mmCIF file of C-alpha atoms and ligand atoms in Angstrom:
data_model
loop_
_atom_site.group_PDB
_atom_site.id
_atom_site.type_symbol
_atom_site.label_atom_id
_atom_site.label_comp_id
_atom_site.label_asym_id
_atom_site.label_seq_id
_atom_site.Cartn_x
_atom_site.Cartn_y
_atom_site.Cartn_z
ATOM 1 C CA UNK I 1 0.000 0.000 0.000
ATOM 2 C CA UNK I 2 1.145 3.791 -0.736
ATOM 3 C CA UNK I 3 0.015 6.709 0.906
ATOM 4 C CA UNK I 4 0.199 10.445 -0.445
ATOM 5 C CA UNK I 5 -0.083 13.661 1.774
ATOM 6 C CA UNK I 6 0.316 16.925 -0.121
ATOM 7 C CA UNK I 7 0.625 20.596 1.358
ATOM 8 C CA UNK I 8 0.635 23.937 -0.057
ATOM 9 C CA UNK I 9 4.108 25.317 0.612
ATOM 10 C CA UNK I 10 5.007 28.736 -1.032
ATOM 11 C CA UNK I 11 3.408 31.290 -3.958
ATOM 12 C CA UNK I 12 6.418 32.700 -5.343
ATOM 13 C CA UNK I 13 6.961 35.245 -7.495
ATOM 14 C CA UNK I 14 10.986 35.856 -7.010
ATOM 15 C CA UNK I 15 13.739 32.899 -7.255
ATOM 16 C CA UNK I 16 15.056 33.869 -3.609
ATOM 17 C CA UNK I 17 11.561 32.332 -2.266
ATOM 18 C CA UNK I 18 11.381 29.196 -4.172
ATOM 19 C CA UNK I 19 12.044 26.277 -1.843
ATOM 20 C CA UNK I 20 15.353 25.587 -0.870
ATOM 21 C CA UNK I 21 15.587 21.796 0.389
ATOM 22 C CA UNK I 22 17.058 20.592 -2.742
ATOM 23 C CA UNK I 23 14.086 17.908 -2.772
ATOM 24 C CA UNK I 24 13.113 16.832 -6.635
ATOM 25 C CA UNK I 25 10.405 18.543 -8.676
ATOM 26 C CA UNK I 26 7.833 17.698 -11.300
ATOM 27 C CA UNK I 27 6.731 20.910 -13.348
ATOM 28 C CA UNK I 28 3.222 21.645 -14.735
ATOM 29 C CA UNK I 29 3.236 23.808 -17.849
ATOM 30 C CA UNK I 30 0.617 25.142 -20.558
ATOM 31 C CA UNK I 31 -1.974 27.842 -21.693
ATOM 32 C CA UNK I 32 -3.579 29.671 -19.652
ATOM 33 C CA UNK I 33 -6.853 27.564 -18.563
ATOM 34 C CA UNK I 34 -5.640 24.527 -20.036
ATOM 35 C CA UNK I 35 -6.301 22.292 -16.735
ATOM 36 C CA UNK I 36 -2.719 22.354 -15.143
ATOM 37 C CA UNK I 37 -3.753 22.607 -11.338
ATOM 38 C CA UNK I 38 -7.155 20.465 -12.210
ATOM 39 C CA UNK I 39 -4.771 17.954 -13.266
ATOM 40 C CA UNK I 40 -2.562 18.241 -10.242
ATOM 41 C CA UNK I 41 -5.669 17.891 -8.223
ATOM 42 C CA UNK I 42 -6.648 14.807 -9.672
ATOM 43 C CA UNK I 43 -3.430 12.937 -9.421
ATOM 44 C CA UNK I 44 -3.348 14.070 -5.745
ATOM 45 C CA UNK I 45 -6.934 12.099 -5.780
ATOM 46 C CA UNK I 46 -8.774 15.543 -4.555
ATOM 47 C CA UNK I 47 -11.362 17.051 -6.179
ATOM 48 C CA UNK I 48 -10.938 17.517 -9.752
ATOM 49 C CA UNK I 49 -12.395 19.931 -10.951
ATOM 50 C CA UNK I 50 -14.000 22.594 -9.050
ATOM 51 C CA UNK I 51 -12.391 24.878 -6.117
ATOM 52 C CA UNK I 52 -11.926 21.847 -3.655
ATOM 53 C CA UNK I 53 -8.566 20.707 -4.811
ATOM 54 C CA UNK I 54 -5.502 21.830 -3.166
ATOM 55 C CA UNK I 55 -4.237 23.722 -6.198
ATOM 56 C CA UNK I 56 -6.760 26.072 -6.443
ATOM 57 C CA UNK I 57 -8.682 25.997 -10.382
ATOM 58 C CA UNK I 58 -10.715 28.580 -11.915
ATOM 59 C CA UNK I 59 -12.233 29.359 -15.271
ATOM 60 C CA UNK I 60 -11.123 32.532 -15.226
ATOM 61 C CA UNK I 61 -8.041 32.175 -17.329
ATOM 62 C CA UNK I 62 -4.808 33.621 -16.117
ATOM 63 C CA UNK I 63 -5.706 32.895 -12.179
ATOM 64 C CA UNK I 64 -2.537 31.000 -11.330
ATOM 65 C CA UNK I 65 -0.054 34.415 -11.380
ATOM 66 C CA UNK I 66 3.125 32.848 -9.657
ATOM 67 C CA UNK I 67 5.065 29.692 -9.266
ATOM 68 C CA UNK I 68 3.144 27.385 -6.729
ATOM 69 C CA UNK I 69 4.917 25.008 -4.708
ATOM 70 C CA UNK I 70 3.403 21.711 -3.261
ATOM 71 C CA UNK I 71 5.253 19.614 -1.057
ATOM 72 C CA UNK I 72 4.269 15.510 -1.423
ATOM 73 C CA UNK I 73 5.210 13.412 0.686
ATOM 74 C CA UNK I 74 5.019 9.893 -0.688
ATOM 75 C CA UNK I 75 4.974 6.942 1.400
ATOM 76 C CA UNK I 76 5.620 3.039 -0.018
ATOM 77 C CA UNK I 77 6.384 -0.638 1.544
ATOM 78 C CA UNK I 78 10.038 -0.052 3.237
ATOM 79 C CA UNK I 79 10.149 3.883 1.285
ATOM 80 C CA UNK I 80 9.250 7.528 2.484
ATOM 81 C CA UNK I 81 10.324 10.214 0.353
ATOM 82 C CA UNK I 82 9.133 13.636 -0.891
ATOM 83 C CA UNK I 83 9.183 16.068 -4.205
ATOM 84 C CA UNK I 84 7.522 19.062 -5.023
ATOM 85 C CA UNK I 85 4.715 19.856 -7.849
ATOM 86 C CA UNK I 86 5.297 22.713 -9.133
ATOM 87 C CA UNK I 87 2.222 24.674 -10.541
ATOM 88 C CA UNK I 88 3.540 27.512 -13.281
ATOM 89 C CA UNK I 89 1.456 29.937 -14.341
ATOM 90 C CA UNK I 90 -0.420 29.361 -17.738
ATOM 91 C CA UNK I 91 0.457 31.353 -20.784
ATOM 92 C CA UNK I 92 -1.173 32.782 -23.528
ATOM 93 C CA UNK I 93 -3.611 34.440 -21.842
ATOM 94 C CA UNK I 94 -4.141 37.706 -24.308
ATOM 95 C CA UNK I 95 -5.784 40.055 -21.860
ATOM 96 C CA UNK I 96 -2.629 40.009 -19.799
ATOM 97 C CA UNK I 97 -1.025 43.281 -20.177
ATOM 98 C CA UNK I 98 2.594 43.633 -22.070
ATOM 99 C CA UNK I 99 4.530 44.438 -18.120
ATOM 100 C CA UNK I 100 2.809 41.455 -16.910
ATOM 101 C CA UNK I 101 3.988 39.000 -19.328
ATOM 102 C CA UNK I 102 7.132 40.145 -19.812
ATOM 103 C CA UNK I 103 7.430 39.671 -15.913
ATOM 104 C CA UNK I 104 5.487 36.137 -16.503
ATOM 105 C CA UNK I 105 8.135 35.144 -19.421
ATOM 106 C CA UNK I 106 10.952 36.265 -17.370
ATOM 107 C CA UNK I 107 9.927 34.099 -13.980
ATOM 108 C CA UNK I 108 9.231 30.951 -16.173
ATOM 109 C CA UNK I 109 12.670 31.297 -17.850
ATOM 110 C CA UNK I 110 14.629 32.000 -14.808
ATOM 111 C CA UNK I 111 12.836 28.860 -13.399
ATOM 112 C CA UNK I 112 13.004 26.505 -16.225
ATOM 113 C CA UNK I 113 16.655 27.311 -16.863
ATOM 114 C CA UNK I 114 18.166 27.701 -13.252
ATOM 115 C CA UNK I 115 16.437 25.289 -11.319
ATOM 116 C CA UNK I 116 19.020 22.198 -10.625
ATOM 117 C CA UNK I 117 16.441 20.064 -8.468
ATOM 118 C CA UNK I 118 13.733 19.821 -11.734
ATOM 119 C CA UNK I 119 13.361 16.454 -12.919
ATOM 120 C CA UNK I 120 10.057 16.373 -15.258
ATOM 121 C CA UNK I 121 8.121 18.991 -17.131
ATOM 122 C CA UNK I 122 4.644 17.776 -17.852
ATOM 123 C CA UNK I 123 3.417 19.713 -20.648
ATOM 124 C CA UNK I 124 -0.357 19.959 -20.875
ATOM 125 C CA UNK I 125 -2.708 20.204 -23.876
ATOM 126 C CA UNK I 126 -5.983 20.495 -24.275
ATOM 127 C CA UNK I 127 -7.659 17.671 -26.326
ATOM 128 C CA UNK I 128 -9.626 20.025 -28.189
ATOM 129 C CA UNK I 129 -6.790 22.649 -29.591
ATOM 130 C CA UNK I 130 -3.632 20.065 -29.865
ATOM 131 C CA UNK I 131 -0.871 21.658 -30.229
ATOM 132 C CA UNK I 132 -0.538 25.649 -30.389
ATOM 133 C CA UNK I 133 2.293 27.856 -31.352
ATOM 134 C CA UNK I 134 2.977 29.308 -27.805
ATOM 135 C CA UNK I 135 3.499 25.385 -27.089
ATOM 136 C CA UNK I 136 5.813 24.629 -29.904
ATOM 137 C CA UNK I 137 7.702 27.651 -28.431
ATOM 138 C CA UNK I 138 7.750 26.410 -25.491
ATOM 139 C CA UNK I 139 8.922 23.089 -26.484
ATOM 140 C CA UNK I 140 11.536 23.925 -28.560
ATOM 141 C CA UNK I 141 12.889 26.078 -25.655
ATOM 142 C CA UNK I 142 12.637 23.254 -23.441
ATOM 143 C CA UNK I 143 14.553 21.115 -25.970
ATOM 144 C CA UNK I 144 16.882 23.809 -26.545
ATOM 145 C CA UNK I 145 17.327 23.761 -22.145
ATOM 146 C CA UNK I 146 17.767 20.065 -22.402
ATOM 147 C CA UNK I 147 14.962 19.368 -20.374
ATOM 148 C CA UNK I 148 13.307 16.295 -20.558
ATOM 149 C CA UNK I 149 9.504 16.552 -20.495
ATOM 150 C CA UNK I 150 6.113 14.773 -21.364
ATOM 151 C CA UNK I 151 3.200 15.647 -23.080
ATOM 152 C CA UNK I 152 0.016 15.262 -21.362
ATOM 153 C CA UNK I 153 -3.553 15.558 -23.399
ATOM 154 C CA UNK I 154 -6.277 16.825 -21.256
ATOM 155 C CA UNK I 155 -9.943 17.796 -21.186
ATOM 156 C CA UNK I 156 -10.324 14.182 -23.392
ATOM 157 C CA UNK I 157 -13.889 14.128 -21.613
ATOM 158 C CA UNK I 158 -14.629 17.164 -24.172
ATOM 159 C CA UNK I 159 -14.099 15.064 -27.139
ATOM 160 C CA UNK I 160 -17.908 13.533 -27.934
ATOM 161 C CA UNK I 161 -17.597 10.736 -30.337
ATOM 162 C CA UNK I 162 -15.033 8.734 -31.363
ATOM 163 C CA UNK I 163 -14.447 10.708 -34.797
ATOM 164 C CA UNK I 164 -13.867 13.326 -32.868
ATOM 165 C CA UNK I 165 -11.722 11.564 -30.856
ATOM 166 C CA UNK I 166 -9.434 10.246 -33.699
ATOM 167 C CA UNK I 167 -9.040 13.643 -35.593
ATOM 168 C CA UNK I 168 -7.886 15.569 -32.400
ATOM 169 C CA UNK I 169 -5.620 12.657 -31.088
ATOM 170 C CA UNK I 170 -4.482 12.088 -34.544
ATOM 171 C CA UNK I 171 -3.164 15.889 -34.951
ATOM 172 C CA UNK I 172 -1.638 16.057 -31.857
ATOM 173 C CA UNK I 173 0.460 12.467 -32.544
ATOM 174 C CA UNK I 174 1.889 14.060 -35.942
ATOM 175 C CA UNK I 175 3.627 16.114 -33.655
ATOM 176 C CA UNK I 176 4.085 13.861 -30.786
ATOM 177 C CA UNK I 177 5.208 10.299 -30.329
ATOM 178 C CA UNK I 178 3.261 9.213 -27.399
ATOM 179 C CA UNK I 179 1.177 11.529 -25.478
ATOM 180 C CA UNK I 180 -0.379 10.612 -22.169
ATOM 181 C CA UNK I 181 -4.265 10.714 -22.384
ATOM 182 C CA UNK I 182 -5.727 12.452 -19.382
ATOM 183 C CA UNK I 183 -9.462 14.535 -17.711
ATOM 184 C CA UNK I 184 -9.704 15.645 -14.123
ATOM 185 C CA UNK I 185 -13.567 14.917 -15.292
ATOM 186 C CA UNK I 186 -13.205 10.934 -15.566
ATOM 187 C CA UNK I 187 -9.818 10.246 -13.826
ATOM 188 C CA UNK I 188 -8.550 9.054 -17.129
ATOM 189 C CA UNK I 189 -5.052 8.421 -17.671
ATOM 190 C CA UNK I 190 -4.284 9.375 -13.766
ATOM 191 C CA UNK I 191 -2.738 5.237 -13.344
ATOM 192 C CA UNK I 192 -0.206 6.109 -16.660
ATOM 193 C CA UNK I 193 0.746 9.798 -15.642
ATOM 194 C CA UNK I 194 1.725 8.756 -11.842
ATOM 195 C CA UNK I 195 3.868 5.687 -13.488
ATOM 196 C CA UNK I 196 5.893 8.170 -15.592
ATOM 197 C CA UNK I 197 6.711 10.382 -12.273
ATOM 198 C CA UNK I 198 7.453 7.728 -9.965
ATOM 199 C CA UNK I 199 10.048 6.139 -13.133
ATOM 200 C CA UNK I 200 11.595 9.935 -12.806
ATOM 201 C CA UNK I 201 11.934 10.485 -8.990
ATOM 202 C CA UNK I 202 12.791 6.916 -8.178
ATOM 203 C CA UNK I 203 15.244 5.919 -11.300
ATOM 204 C CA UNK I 204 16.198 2.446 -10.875
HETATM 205 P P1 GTP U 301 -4.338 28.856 -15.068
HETATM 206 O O1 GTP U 301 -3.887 28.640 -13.656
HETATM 207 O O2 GTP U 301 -5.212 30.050 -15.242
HETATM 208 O O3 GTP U 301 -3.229 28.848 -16.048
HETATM 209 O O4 GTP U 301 -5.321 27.614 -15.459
HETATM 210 P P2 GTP U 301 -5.067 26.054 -15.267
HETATM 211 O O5 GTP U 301 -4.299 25.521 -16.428
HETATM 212 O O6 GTP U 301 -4.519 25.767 -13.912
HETATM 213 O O7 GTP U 301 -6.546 25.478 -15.407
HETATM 214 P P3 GTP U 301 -7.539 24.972 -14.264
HETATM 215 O O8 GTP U 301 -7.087 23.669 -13.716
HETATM 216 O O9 GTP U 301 -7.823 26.089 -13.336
HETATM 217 O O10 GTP U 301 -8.835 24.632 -15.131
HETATM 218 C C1 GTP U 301 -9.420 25.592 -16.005
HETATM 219 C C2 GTP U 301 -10.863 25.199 -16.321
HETATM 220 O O11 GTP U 301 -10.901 23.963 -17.061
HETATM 221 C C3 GTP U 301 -11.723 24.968 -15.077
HETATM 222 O O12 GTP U 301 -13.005 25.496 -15.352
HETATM 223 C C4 GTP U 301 -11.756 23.448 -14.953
HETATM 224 O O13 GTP U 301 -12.948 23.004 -14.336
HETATM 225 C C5 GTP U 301 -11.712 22.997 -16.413
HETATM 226 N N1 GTP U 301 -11.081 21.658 -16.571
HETATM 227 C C6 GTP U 301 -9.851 21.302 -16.147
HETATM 228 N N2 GTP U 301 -9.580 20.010 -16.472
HETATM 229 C C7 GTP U 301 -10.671 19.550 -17.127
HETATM 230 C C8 GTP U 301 -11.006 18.267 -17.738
HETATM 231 O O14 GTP U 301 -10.241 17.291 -17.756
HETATM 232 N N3 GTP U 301 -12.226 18.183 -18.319
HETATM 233 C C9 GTP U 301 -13.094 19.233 -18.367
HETATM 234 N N4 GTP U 301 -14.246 19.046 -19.001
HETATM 235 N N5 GTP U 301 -12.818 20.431 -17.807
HETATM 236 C C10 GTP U 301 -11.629 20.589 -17.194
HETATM 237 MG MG1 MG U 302 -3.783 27.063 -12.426
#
């Protein structure tokens, strides 16, 4: 048996208040509204969707303004350890105005470039949209960084029939080899997304 217990730790908007005990962290990245801190929610087995989660949701887009840290503590047969999700705020968001996202762009760059203890960026996507260019950008800076990430479909719930399903999924495989399939709605893909973490904090 595992157990999981997850705590808000910090809201940061400066590197000099990001966490400092070196512990290993999984990064959630994507638009605006896409369903990063639903998702983080669900794999922490709260609420999904809706304001019950720890990571608080919204569909306001552009809610999440700074870096949030949560600390989980993970506990296994003969293993205790802990790692941080790190919820970063969503991009893309047009109403933001120009000071704000160059102060956005220049937080998320200083992060995703300096930060020795990240591990895993999990890029979401939503189901519906596939891949946009602020993504690609993202992704190719990533690559550029040498970071090693995976792609994470959400809002999968949204897509009706199976047509539907196979022209979205289809786009978004032309562009990426294996995606993880995921909605905070049904719990899909939760199993699949928690193997890939565990594979990245606990190499063997
Ligand atoms: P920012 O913090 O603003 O960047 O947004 P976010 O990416 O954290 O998105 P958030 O998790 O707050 O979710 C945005 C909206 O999408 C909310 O209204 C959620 O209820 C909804 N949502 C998130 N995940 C899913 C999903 O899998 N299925 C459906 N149908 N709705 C979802
Ligand atoms: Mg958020």
């Amino acid at each position: 048996m595992s157990s999981l217990k997850a705590e808000f730790v910090v809201s940061s908007g400066k590197p000099d208040t990001f966490p400092s005990d070196q512990l290993p962290e999984i990064a959630f990245l994507g638009r605006s509204n896409v369903g990063k801190s639903s998702l983080i929610n669900a794999l922490l087995g709260l609420k999904g969707v809706g304001r019950k989660g720890l990571a608080f949701t919204s569909s306001t887009p552009g809610r999440t303004q700074s870096i949030n840290f949560y600390r989980i503590a993970e506990r296994l047969a003969g293993y205790a350890g802990s790692f941080y999700f790190v919820d970063l705020p969503g991009y893309g968001y047009a109403r933001v105005p120009l000071e704000r996202l160059r102060e956005w762009k220049q937080l998320i760059e200083t992060y995703l470039s300096s930060r020795e203890t990240l591990r895993l960026c999990l890029m979401v996507l939503d189901a519906r949209r596939g891949w946009m260019d602020p993504d690609r950008e993202l992704r190719q800076w990533l690559e550029h960084q040498g970071r090693p990430y995976l792609v994470i479909v959400t809002k999968t719930d949204k897509l009706k029939n199976q047509s539907e399903q196979q022209r979205g999924l289809a786009a978004i495989r032309q562009e990426t080899a294996e995606p993880l399939l995921f909605s905070a709605f049904t719990g899909r893909g939760v199993r699949e997304i928690w193997q890939a973490i565990s594979t990245t904090i606990h190499p063997r």
